[in-house]
PDB file of C-alpha atoms in Angstrom:
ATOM      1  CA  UNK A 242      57.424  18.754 -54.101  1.00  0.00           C
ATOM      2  CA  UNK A 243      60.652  18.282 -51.874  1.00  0.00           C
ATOM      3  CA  UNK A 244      64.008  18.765 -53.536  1.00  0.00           C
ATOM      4  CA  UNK A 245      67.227  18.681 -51.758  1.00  0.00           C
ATOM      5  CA  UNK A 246      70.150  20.148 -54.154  1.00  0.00           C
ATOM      6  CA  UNK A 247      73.787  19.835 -52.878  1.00  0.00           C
ATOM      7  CA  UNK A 248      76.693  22.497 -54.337  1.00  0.00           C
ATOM      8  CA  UNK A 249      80.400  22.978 -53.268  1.00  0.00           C
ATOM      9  CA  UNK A 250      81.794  20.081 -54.823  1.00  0.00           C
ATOM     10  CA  UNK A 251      85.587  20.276 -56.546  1.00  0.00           C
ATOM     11  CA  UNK A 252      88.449  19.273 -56.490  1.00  0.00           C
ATOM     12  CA  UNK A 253      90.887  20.428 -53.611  1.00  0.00           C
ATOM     13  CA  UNK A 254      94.271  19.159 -51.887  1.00  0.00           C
ATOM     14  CA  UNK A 255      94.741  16.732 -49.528  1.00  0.00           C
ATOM     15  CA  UNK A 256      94.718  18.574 -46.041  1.00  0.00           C
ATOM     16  CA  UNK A 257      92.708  21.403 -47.400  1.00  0.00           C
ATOM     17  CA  UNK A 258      89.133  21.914 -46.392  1.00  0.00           C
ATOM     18  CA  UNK A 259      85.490  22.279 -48.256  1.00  0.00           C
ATOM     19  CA  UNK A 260      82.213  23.164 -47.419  1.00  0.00           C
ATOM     20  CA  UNK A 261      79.444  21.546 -49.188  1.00  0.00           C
ATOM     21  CA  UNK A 262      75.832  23.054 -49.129  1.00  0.00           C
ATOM     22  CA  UNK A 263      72.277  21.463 -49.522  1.00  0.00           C
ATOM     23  CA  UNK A 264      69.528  23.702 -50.162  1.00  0.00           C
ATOM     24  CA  UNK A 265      65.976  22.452 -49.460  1.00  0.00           C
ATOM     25  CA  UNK A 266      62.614  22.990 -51.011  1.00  0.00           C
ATOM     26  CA  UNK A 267      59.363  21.642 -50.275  1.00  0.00           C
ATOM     27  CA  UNK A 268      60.435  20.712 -46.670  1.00  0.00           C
ATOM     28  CA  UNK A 269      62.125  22.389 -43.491  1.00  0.00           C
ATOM     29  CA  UNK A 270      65.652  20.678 -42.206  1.00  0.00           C
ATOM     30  CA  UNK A 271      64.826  20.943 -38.710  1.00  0.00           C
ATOM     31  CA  UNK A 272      62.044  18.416 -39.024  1.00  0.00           C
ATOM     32  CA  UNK A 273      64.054  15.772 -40.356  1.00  0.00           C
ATOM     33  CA  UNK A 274      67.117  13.837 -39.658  1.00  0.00           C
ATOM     34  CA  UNK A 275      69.176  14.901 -41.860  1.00  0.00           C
ATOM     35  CA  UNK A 276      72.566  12.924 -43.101  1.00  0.00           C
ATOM     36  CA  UNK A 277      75.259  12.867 -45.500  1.00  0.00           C
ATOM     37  CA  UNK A 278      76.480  10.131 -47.593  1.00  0.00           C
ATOM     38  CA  UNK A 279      79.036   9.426 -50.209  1.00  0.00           C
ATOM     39  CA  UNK A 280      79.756   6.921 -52.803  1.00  0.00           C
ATOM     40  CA  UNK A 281      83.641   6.975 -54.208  1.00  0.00           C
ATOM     41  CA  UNK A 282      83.827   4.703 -57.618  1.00  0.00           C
ATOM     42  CA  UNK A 283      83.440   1.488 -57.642  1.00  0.00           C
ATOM     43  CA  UNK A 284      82.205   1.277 -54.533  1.00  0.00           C
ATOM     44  CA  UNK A 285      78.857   1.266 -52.581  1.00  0.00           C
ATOM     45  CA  UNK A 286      77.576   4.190 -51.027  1.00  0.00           C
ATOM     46  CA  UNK A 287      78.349   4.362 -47.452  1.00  0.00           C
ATOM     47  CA  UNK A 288      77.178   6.861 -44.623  1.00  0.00           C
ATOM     48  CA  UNK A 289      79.261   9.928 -42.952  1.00  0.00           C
ATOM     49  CA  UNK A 290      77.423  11.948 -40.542  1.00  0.00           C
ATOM     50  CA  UNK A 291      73.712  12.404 -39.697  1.00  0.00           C
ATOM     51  CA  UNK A 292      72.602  14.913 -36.784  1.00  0.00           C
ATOM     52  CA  UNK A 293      68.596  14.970 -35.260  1.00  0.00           C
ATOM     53  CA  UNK A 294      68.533  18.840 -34.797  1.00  0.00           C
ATOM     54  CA  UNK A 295      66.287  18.535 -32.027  1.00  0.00           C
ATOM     55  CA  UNK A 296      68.776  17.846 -29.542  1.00  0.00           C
ATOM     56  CA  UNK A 297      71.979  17.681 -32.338  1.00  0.00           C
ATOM     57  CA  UNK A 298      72.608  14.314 -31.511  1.00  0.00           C
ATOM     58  CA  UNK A 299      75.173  13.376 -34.546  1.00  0.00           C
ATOM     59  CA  UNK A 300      76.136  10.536 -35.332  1.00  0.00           C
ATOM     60  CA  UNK A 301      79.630   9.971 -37.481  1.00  0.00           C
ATOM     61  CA  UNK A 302      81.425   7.524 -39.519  1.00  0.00           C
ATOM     62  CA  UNK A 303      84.856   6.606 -37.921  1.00  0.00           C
ATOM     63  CA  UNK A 304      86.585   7.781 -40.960  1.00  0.00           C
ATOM     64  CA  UNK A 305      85.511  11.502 -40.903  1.00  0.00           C
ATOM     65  CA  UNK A 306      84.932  11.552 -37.215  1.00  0.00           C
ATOM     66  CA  UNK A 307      87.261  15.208 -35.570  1.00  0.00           C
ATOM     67  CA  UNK A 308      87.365  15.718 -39.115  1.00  0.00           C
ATOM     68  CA  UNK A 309      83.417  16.952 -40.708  1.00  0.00           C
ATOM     69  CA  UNK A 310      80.956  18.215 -39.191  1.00  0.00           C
ATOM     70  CA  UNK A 311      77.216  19.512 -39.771  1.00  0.00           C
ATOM     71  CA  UNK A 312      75.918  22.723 -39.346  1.00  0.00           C
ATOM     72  CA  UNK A 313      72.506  24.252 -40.018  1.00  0.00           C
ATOM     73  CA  UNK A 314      71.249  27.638 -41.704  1.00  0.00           C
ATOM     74  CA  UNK A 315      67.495  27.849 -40.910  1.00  0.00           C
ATOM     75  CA  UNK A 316      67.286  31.334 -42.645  1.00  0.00           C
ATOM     76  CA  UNK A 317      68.228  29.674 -45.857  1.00  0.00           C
ATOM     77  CA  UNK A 318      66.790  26.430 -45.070  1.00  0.00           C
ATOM     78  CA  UNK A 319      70.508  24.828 -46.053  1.00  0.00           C
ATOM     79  CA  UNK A 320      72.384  22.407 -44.610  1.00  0.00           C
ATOM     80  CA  UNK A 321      75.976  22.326 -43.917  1.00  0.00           C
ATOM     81  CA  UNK A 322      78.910  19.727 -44.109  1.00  0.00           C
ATOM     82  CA  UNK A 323      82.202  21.498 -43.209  1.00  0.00           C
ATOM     83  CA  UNK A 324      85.057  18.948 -44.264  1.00  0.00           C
ATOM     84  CA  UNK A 325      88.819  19.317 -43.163  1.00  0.00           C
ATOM     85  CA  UNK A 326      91.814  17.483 -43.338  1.00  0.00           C
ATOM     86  CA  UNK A 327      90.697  15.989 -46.733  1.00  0.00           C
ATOM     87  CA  UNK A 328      92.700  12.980 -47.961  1.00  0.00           C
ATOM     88  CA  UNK A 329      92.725  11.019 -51.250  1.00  0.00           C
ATOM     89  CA  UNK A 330      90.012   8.046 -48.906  1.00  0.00           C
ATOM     90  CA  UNK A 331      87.245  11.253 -49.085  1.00  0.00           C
ATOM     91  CA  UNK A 332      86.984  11.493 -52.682  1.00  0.00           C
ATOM     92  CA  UNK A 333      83.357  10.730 -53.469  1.00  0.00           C
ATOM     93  CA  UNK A 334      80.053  11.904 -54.693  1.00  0.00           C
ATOM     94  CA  UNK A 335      78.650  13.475 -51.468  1.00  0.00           C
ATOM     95  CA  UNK A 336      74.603  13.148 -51.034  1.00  0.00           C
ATOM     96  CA  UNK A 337      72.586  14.695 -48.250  1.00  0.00           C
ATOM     97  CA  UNK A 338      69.024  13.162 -47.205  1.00  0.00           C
ATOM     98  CA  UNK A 339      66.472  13.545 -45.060  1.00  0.00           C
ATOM     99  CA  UNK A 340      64.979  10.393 -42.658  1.00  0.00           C
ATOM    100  CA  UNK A 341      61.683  10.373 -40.654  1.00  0.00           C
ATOM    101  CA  UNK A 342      63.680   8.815 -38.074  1.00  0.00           C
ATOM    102  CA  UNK A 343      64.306  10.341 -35.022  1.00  0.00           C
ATOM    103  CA  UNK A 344      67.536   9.981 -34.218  1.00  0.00           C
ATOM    104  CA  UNK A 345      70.374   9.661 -36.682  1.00  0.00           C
ATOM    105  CA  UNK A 346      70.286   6.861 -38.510  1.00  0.00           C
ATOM    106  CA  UNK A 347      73.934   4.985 -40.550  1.00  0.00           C
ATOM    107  CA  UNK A 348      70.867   3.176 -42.756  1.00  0.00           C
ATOM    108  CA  UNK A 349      70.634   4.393 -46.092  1.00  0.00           C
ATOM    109  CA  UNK A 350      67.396   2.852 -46.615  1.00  0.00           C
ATOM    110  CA  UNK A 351      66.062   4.981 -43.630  1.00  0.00           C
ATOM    111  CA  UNK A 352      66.099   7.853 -45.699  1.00  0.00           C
ATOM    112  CA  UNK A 353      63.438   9.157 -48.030  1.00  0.00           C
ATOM    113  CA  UNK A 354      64.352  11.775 -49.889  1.00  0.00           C
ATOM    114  CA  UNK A 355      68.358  12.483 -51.403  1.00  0.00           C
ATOM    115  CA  UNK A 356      69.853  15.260 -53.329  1.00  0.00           C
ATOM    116  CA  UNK A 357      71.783  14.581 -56.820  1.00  0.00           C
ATOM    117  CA  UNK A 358      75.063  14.529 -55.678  1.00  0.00           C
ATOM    118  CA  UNK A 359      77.971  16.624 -55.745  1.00  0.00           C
ATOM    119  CA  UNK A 360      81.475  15.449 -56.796  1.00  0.00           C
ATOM    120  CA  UNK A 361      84.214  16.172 -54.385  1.00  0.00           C
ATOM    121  CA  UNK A 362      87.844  15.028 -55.473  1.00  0.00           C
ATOM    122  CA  UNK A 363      90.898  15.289 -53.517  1.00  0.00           C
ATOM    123  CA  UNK A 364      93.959  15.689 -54.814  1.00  0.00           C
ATOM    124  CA  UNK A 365      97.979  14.485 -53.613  1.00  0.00           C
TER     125      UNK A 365
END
Protein backbone atom coordinates (compact mmCIF):
# COMPACT_ATOMS: atom_id res chain seq x y z
CA UNK A 1 0.00 0.00 0.00
CA UNK A 2 1.62 3.46 -1.01
CA UNK A 3 1.28 6.32 1.42
CA UNK A 4 2.87 9.61 0.98
CA UNK A 5 2.67 11.70 4.45
CA UNK A 6 3.81 15.40 4.34
CA UNK A 7 5.11 17.23 7.89
CA UNK A 8 6.69 20.74 8.45
CA UNK A 9 3.73 22.72 8.12
CA UNK A 10 3.20 26.08 10.53
CA UNK A 11 2.91 29.10 10.65
CA UNK A 12 6.03 31.41 9.99
CA UNK A 13 6.75 35.19 8.87
CA UNK A 14 6.69 36.60 5.76
CA UNK A 15 10.39 36.45 4.41
CA UNK A 16 11.22 33.57 6.63
CA UNK A 17 11.80 30.14 5.24
CA UNK A 18 10.30 26.35 5.81
CA UNK A 19 11.06 23.08 4.86
CA UNK A 20 8.32 20.71 4.34
CA UNK A 21 8.96 16.85 4.25
CA UNK A 22 7.07 13.87 2.54
CA UNK A 23 7.87 10.54 3.66
CA UNK A 24 6.97 7.60 1.37
CA UNK A 25 5.85 4.07 1.90
CA UNK A 26 4.95 1.45 -0.39
CA UNK A 27 6.89 3.15 -3.28
CA UNK A 28 10.49 4.64 -4.04
CA UNK A 29 10.62 8.63 -5.07
CA UNK A 30 13.09 8.16 -7.65
CA UNK A 31 10.69 6.20 -9.80
CA UNK A 32 8.15 8.72 -9.97
CA UNK A 33 7.65 12.27 -10.85
CA UNK A 34 7.19 13.67 -8.02
CA UNK A 35 5.37 17.32 -7.44
CA UNK A 36 4.06 19.63 -5.00
CA UNK A 37 0.82 21.34 -4.89
CA UNK A 38 -1.13 23.67 -2.74
CA UNK A 39 -4.60 24.78 -2.26
CA UNK A 40 -5.00 28.30 -0.14
CA UNK A 41 -8.94 28.74 0.93
CA UNK A 42 -11.31 29.29 -1.20
CA UNK A 43 -9.50 28.53 -3.92
CA UNK A 44 -8.62 25.57 -6.26
CA UNK A 45 -5.64 23.69 -5.88
CA UNK A 46 -2.96 24.78 -8.14
CA UNK A 47 0.60 23.27 -8.91
CA UNK A 48 4.23 24.57 -7.59
CA UNK A 49 7.08 22.51 -8.55
CA UNK A 50 7.48 18.95 -9.90
CA UNK A 51 11.12 17.50 -10.72
CA UNK A 52 11.67 13.85 -12.89
CA UNK A 53 14.75 12.73 -10.78
CA UNK A 54 16.13 11.00 -13.60
CA UNK A 55 17.67 13.85 -15.13
CA UNK A 56 16.07 16.62 -12.34
CA UNK A 57 14.30 18.28 -14.90
CA UNK A 58 11.90 20.64 -12.59
CA UNK A 59 9.45 22.28 -13.56
CA UNK A 60 8.05 25.53 -11.41
CA UNK A 61 5.14 27.70 -10.99
CA UNK A 62 6.03 31.41 -11.78
CA UNK A 63 5.03 32.38 -8.36
CA UNK A 64 7.60 30.29 -6.34
CA UNK A 65 10.08 30.15 -9.12
CA UNK A 66 14.14 31.50 -7.34
CA UNK A 67 12.09 31.05 -4.43
CA UNK A 68 11.36 26.76 -3.59
CA UNK A 69 12.97 24.23 -4.57
CA UNK A 70 13.00 20.24 -4.36
CA UNK A 71 15.42 18.13 -2.99
CA UNK A 72 15.60 14.37 -2.48
CA UNK A 73 16.71 12.02 0.54
CA UNK A 74 16.90 8.47 -0.94
CA UNK A 75 18.18 7.08 2.47
CA UNK A 76 14.92 8.09 3.99
CA UNK A 77 12.94 7.74 0.96
CA UNK A 78 11.62 11.62 1.68
CA UNK A 79 11.12 14.26 -0.38
CA UNK A 80 12.02 17.78 0.07
CA UNK A 81 10.42 21.30 -0.63
CA UNK A 82 12.74 24.02 0.76
CA UNK A 83 10.58 27.35 0.69
CA UNK A 84 12.10 30.95 1.17
CA UNK A 85 11.07 34.30 0.97
CA UNK A 86 7.52 33.28 2.16
CA UNK A 87 4.80 35.91 1.68
CA UNK A 88 1.14 36.12 2.82
CA UNK A 89 0.25 34.66 -1.51
CA UNK A 90 2.06 31.09 -0.12
CA UNK A 91 -0.27 30.36 2.56
CA UNK A 92 -1.84 27.04 1.64
CA UNK A 93 -2.28 23.42 2.35
CA UNK A 94 0.87 22.00 0.63
CA UNK A 95 0.38 18.30 -1.01
CA UNK A 96 3.13 16.25 -2.59
CA UNK A 97 2.26 13.42 -5.31
CA UNK A 98 3.66 11.13 -7.32
CA UNK A 99 2.84 10.88 -11.47
CA UNK A 100 3.75 7.98 -13.84
CA UNK A 101 4.67 10.62 -16.13
CA UNK A 102 7.94 11.12 -17.19
CA UNK A 103 8.66 14.39 -17.10
CA UNK A 104 7.13 16.90 -14.74
CA UNK A 105 3.86 17.41 -15.23
CA UNK A 106 1.61 21.19 -13.94
CA UNK A 107 -1.61 18.54 -14.35
CA UNK A 108 -3.05 17.59 -11.23
CA UNK A 109 -4.95 14.89 -12.73
CA UNK A 110 -1.56 13.35 -13.90
CA UNK A 111 -0.91 12.33 -10.58
CA UNK A 112 -1.92 9.16 -8.81
CA UNK A 113 -1.19 9.07 -5.55
CA UNK A 114 -1.18 12.50 -2.90
CA UNK A 115 -0.31 12.91 0.67
CA UNK A 116 -2.92 14.55 3.29
CA UNK A 117 -1.74 17.81 3.34
CA UNK A 118 0.11 19.97 5.53
CA UNK A 119 -0.98 23.52 6.51
CA UNK A 120 1.55 26.19 5.99
CA UNK A 121 0.48 29.85 7.05
CA UNK A 122 2.41 32.90 6.66
CA UNK A 123 2.22 35.56 8.69
CA UNK A 124 2.72 39.86 8.18
Amino acid sequence: QVRLVESGGRLVQAGGSLRLSCAASGLTFGTYVTGWFRQAPGKEREFVIAISWSDLNTAYADSVKGRFTISRDNAKNTVYLQMNSLNLEDTAVYYCATSWKTTPTTQSAQYHYWGQGTQVTVSS
